[in-house]
Structure formats: C-alpha cells, structure tokens
Coordinates of C-alpha atoms in Angstrom, one line a residue:
X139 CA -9.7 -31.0 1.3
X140 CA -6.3 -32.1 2.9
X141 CA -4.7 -29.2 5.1
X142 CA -6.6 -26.4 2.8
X143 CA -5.3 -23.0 3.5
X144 CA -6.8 -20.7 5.9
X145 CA -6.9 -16.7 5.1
X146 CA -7.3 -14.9 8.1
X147 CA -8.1 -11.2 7.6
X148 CA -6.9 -9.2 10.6
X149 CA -8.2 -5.1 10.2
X150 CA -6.1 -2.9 12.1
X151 CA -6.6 0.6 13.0
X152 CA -5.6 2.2 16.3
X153 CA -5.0 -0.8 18.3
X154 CA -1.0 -0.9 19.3
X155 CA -2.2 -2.0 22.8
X156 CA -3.8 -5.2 21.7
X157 CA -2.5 -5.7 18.4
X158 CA 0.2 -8.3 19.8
X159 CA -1.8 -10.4 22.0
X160 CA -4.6 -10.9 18.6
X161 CA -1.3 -11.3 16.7
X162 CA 0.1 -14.3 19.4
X163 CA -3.1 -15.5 19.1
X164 CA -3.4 -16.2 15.5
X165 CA 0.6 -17.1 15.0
X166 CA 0.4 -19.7 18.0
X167 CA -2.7 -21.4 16.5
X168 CA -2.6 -25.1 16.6
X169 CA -3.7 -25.4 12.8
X170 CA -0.6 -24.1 10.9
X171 CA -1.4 -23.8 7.0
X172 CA -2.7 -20.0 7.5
X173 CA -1.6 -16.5 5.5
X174 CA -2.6 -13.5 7.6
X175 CA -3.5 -10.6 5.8
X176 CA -3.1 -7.9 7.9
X177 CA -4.9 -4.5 6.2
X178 CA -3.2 -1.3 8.5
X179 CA -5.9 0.7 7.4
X180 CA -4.4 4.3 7.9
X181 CA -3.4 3.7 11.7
X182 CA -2.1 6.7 13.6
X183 CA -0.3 5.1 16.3
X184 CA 2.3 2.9 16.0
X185 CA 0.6 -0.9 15.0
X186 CA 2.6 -0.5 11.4
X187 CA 5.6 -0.9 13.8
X188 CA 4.1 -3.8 15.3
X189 CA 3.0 -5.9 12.1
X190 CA 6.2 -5.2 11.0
X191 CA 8.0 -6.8 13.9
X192 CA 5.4 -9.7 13.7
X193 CA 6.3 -10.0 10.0
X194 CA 9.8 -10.8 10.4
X195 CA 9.5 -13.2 12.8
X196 CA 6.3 -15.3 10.7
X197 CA 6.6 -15.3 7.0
X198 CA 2.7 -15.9 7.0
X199 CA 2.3 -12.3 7.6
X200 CA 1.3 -10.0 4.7
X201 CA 1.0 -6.6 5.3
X202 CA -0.7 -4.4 3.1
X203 CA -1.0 -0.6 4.2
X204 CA -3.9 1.7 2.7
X205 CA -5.6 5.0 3.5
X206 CA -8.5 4.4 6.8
X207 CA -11.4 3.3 4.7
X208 CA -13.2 1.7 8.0
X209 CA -13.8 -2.0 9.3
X210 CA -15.6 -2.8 5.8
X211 CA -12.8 -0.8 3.4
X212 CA -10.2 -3.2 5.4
X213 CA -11.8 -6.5 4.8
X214 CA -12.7 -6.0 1.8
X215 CA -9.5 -4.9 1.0
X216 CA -8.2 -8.1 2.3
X217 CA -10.6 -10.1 0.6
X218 CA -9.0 -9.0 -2.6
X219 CA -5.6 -10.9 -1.7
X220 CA -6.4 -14.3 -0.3
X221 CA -5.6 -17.2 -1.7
X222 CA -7.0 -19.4 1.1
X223 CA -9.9 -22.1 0.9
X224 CA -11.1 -21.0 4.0
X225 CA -11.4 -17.2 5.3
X226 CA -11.6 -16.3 8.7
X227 CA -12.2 -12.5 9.7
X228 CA -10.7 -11.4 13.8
X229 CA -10.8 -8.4 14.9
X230 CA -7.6 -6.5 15.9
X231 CA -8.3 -5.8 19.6
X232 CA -9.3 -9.2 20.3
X233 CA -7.8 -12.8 19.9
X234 CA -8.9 -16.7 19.6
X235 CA -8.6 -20.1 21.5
X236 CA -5.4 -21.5 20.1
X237 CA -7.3 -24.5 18.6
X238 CA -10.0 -22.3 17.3
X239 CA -9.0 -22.7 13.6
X240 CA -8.1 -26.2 13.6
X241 CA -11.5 -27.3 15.4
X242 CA -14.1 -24.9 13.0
X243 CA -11.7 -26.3 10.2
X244 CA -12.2 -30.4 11.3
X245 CA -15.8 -29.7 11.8
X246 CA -16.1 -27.9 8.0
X247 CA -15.1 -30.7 6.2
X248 CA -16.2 -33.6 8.4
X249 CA -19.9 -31.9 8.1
X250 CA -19.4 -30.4 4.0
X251 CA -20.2 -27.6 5.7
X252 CA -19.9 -23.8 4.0
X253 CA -19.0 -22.5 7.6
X254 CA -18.6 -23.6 10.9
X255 CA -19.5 -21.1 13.7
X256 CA -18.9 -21.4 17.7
X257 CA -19.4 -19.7 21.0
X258 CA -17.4 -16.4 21.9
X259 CA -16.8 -14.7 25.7
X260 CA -16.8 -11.3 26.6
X261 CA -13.8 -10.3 28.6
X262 CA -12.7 -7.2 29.9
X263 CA -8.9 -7.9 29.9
X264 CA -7.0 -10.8 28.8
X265 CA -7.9 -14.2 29.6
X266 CA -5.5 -17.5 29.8
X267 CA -7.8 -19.6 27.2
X268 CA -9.0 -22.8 28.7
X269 CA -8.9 -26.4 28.4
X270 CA -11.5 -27.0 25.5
X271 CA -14.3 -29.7 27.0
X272 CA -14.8 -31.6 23.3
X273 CA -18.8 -31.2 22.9
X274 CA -20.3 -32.9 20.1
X275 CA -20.8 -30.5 16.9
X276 CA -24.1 -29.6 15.5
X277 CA -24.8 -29.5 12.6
X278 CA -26.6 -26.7 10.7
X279 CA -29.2 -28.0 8.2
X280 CA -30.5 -25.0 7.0
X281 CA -28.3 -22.1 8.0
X282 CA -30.8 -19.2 6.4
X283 CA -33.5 -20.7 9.2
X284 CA -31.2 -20.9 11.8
X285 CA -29.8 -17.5 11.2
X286 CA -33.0 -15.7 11.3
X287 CA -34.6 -17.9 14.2
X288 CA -35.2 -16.0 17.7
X289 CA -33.6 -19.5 19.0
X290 CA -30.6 -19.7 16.7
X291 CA -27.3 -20.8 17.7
X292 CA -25.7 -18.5 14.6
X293 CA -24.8 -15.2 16.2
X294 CA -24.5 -12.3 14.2
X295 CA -20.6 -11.3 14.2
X296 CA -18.3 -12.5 11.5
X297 CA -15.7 -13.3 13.8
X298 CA -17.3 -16.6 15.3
X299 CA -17.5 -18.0 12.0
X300 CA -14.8 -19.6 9.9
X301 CA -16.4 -19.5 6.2
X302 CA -15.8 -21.8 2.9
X303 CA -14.3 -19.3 0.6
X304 CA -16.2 -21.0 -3.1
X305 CA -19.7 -20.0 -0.8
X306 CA -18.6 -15.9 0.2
X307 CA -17.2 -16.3 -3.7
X308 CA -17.7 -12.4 -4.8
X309 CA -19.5 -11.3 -1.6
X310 CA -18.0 -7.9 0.2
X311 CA -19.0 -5.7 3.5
X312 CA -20.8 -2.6 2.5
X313 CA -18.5 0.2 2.9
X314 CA -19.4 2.8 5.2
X315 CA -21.8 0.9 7.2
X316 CA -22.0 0.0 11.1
X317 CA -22.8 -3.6 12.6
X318 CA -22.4 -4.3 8.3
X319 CA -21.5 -8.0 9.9
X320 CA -25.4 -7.9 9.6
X321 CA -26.1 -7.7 6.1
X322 CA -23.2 -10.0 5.0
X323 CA -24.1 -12.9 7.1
X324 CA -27.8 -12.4 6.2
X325 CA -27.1 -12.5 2.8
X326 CA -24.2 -15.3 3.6
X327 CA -26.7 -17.6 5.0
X328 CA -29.2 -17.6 2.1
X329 CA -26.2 -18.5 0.2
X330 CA -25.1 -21.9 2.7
X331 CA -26.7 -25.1 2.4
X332 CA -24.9 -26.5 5.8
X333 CA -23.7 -25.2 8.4
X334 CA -22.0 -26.6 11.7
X335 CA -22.1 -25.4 15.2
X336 CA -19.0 -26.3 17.4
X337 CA -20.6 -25.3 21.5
X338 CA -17.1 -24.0 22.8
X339 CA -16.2 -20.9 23.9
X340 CA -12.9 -20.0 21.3
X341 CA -13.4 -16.4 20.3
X342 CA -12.3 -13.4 22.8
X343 CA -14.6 -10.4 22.6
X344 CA -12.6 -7.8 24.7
X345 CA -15.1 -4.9 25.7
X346 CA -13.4 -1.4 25.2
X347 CA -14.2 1.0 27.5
X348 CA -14.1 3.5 24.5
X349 CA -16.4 1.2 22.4
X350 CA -19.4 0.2 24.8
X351 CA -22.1 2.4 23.7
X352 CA -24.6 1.4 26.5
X353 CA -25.6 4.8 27.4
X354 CA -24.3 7.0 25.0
X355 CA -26.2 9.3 22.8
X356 CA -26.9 7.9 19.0
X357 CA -24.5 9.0 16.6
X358 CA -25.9 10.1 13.2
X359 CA -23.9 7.7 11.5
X360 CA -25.2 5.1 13.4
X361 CA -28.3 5.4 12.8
X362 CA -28.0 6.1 9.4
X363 CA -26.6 2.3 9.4
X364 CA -29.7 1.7 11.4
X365 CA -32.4 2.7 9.0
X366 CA -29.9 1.6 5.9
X367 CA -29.8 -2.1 7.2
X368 CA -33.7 -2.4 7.8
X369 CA -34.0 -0.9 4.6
X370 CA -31.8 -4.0 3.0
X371 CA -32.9 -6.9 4.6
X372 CA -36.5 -6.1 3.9
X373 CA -35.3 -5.3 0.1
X374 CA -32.8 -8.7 0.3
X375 CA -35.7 -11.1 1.9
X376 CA -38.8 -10.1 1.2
X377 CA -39.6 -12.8 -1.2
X378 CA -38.1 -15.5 1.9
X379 CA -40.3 -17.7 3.5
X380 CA -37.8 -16.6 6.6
X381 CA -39.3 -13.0 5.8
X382 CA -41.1 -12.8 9.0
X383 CA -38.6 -14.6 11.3
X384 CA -36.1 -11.8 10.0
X385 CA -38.5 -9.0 10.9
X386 CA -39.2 -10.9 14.3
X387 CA -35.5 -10.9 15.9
X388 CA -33.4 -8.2 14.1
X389 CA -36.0 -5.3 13.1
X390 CA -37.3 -5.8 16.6
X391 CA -33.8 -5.2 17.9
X392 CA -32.8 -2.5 15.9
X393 CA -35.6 -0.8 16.8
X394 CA -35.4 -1.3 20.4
X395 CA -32.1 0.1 20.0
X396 CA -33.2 2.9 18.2
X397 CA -36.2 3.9 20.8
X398 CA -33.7 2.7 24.0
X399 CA -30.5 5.0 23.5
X400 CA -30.4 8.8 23.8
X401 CA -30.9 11.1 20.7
X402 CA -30.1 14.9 20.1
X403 CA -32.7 17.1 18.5
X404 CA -30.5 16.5 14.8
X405 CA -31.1 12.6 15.2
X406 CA -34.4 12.6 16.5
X407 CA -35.7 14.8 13.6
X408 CA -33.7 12.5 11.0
X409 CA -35.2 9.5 12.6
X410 CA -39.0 10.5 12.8
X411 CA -38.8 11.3 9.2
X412 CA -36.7 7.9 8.1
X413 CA -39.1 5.9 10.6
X414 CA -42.8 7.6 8.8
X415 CA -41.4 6.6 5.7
X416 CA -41.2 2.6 6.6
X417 CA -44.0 2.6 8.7
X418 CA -45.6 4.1 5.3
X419 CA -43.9 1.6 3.0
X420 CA -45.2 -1.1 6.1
X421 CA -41.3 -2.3 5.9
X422 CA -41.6 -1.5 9.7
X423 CA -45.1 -1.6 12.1
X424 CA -45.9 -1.5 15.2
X425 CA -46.7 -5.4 16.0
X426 CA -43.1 -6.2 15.7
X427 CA -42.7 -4.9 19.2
X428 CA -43.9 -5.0 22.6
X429 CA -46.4 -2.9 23.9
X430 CA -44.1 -1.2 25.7
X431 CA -41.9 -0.7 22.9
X432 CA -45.0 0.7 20.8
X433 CA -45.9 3.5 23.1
X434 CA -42.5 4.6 23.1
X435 CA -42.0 4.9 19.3
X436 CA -45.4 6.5 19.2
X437 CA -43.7 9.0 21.2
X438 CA -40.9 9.7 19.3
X439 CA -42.7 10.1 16.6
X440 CA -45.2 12.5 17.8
X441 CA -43.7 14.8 20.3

C-alpha cells in the first residue's frame, strides 16, 4: 500500500494547556499523508479556539464539535469519519516522536502486519524527543497470545498502537466505560493475525497531576468499569485457549486494584455484592492471586 492514508483521531476535552504541543506533534510528523480528526467533545475551556487556529494553518485538520460524550463517545465519534487506511488514536494532553507514524507505518506493511505497536515514556512535563537508535522490529506472530501473555511486549493503551483500519472494520469503544482501551484491544487482538513490535520509545504519556489516581479513593464509576470489564472478557474469551493467560495478568490486576485503593462505605458495599456474584459464577477465585492478595479480599468481603 503506497503512502496509504493515516486517520489520527485526537479526543479533546479540557485540555487548552496541552492541546498545542499534541497538536505540533502530530502536524510536524515526518510521514505526511495524515487527516486529523479532532472530536471537541463539549470542552469548556477554550481548546475550540485552539483547533481552530491549528485548522487554518493545516488543511488536514477536521474539526467536528459534539456534546461531552466521554473518551469512548469521542472516538467513536471519530471513527465514524475516517477515510484513512490506517487509524491511529493520541490522546489530547500528550504528543508523539515526530517519526512515530512513519516508522509503525514502514514496519505495518513491510511485516503485513494489522498493527504495529511500540514503547511509550512517562513524563511529567514536556520532553525534546530523542534521536531514535533504529532497533530491529519484532514481529508479532500471534498477537491474541502476545496480548494476553504476563511477558508480552503489547501494552494495553490504544495510543502505542497504529492499527490497519480493514482489521478494527466495525469495531467501537464501549461508551461509558473507564480503561475501555481494555476491551477493544482484547477483542482487537483475537481479530489480528500479525502484529509487529517496533522497541523505541515514540509515544509521550504526560502524568497529570489531576489524573494519577495512586492514592485516591475508588470512584463508583470506576469500579463499575471494573467489575463490567471482568465481566466481558470472561463472557468474550471463555471459549480461548488464551482463557487462562487472560485471567492470569489482567483479572489479577484489576483485582489488585480493586483490593489496593481506598473505598467508601457506598463502594465497598457495591463491590462485596458484585465480587460474591463472580466468585459464585467462578468468573473470579481466589487462586488468581497471591496469598497476600487472598487474605485481603477475604476481608473485604467479610467485614
């Protein structure tokens, strides 16, 4: 596929202080034949002014403007309007390597590949990217496997991942839902055949001060999402022979986080009745954790 056309789907809600260094990021990329679709979905502060700015200056801009309808409302929304071979999802408060697109791209179609995927770098303000050191791709035999491996190189994120638009075809996030990059790429990588792993560093994750939740309290609609995603994998791949790898590294996760972060009295009571129920329906048990981990969802539970 000569020069295919990338769709990059930007969300954007709230975000005026780092809306124009995602934006440089994306306009200065090395790999040219791109339409950005950024979805202002219902922001308050002034990014509309921004995009619009941008928009003048880079006719590959499309803005389309809708009431907030969350991350998932604002991609989907976006996945509505490409006309791209290739979709690419970045998040609005951070921004990419500028050769990013062009190396996931070369490695797509030198590999066949449905998606190429790389390494990303937390940062706590902006970074000048660096020189990129031109490892040797991997390639990704069996992406569903790799996905659901404790040792896999396939994070979970959308954003690392540049994806062949025939293979998402009518996929779309699940509206409502937090961490939904989850269930899309878990039902994703059943989908892929190949997959290829580019080892650089090209994707900016800028941590928020307003968005670490280390420490906070659970949120109900958090772990709502929670018991809502174990409930759909299990549901999605229980008839997988990756069934048990699955359960292995993300059920063990989500319910660390679960047990590890501070509840109220409303959360705890929603969560020892949505946990009884999978323990009953053995969708979750107490040998996915550690033994650590058991006697402390034995005590939520009971006291």
């Amino acid at each position: 596929m000569v020069n295919a056309k990338i769709s990059v789907i930007i969300p954007v809600y709230n975000v005026s202080e780092y809306l124009p260094t995602c934006l440089d990021s994306v306009i200065n990329q090395t790999y040219k034949n791109l339409e950005i679709i950024c979805v202002n979905d219902g922001s308050p502060d002034n990014s509309a002014e921004i995009l619009f700015e941008y928009a003048k200056k880079d006719s590959r801009i499309k803005i389309i403007t809708q009431e907030n309808q969350g991350l998932s409302g604002a991609r989907n929304t976006g996945l509505e309007q490409i006309s791209g071979d290739y979709i690419y999802f970045l998040d609005s408060d951070d921004y990419i390597h500028p050769q990013m697109l062009e190396r996931l791209y070369i490695a797509a179609e030198k590999e066949n590949a449905d998606f190429a995927c790389c390494k990303y770098k937390k940062v706590w303000k902006k970074e000048e990217p660096k020189k990129l050191q031109g490892r040797k791709e991997i390639v990704i035999e069996n992406p569903e496997a790799e996905f659901f491996s404790s040792q896999g190189q396939i994070s979970v994120n959308v954003w690392s991942k540049l994806y062949r638009r025939e293979t998402v075809g009518n996929m779309r996030f699940i509206k409502g839902l937090i961490y939904e990059d989850l269930p899309f790429n878990g039902v994703f990588m059943q989908k892929a055949k190949r997959g290829v792993f580019v080892p650089e560093e090209m994707y900016y994750y800028l941590q928020r001060e307003n968005t670490l939740s280390q420490g906070q309290y659970l949120r109900k609609k958090n772990a709502e999402s929670y018991i809502y995603i174990l409930r759909f994998l299990h549901e999605q791949m229980h008839n997988s022979p990756y069934y048990q790898a699955m359960r292995k590294k993300y059920f063990t996760s989500i319910l660390r986080h679960i047990i590890k972060q501070k509840k109220e009295k409303e959360i705890k009571t929603y969560l020892k009745e949505e946990l009884r129920k999978l323990l009953s329906e053995n969708i979750i048990n107490y040998s996915l954790l550690s033994i650590k981990r058991r006697i402390e969802l034995w005590i939520l539970l009971n006291l």
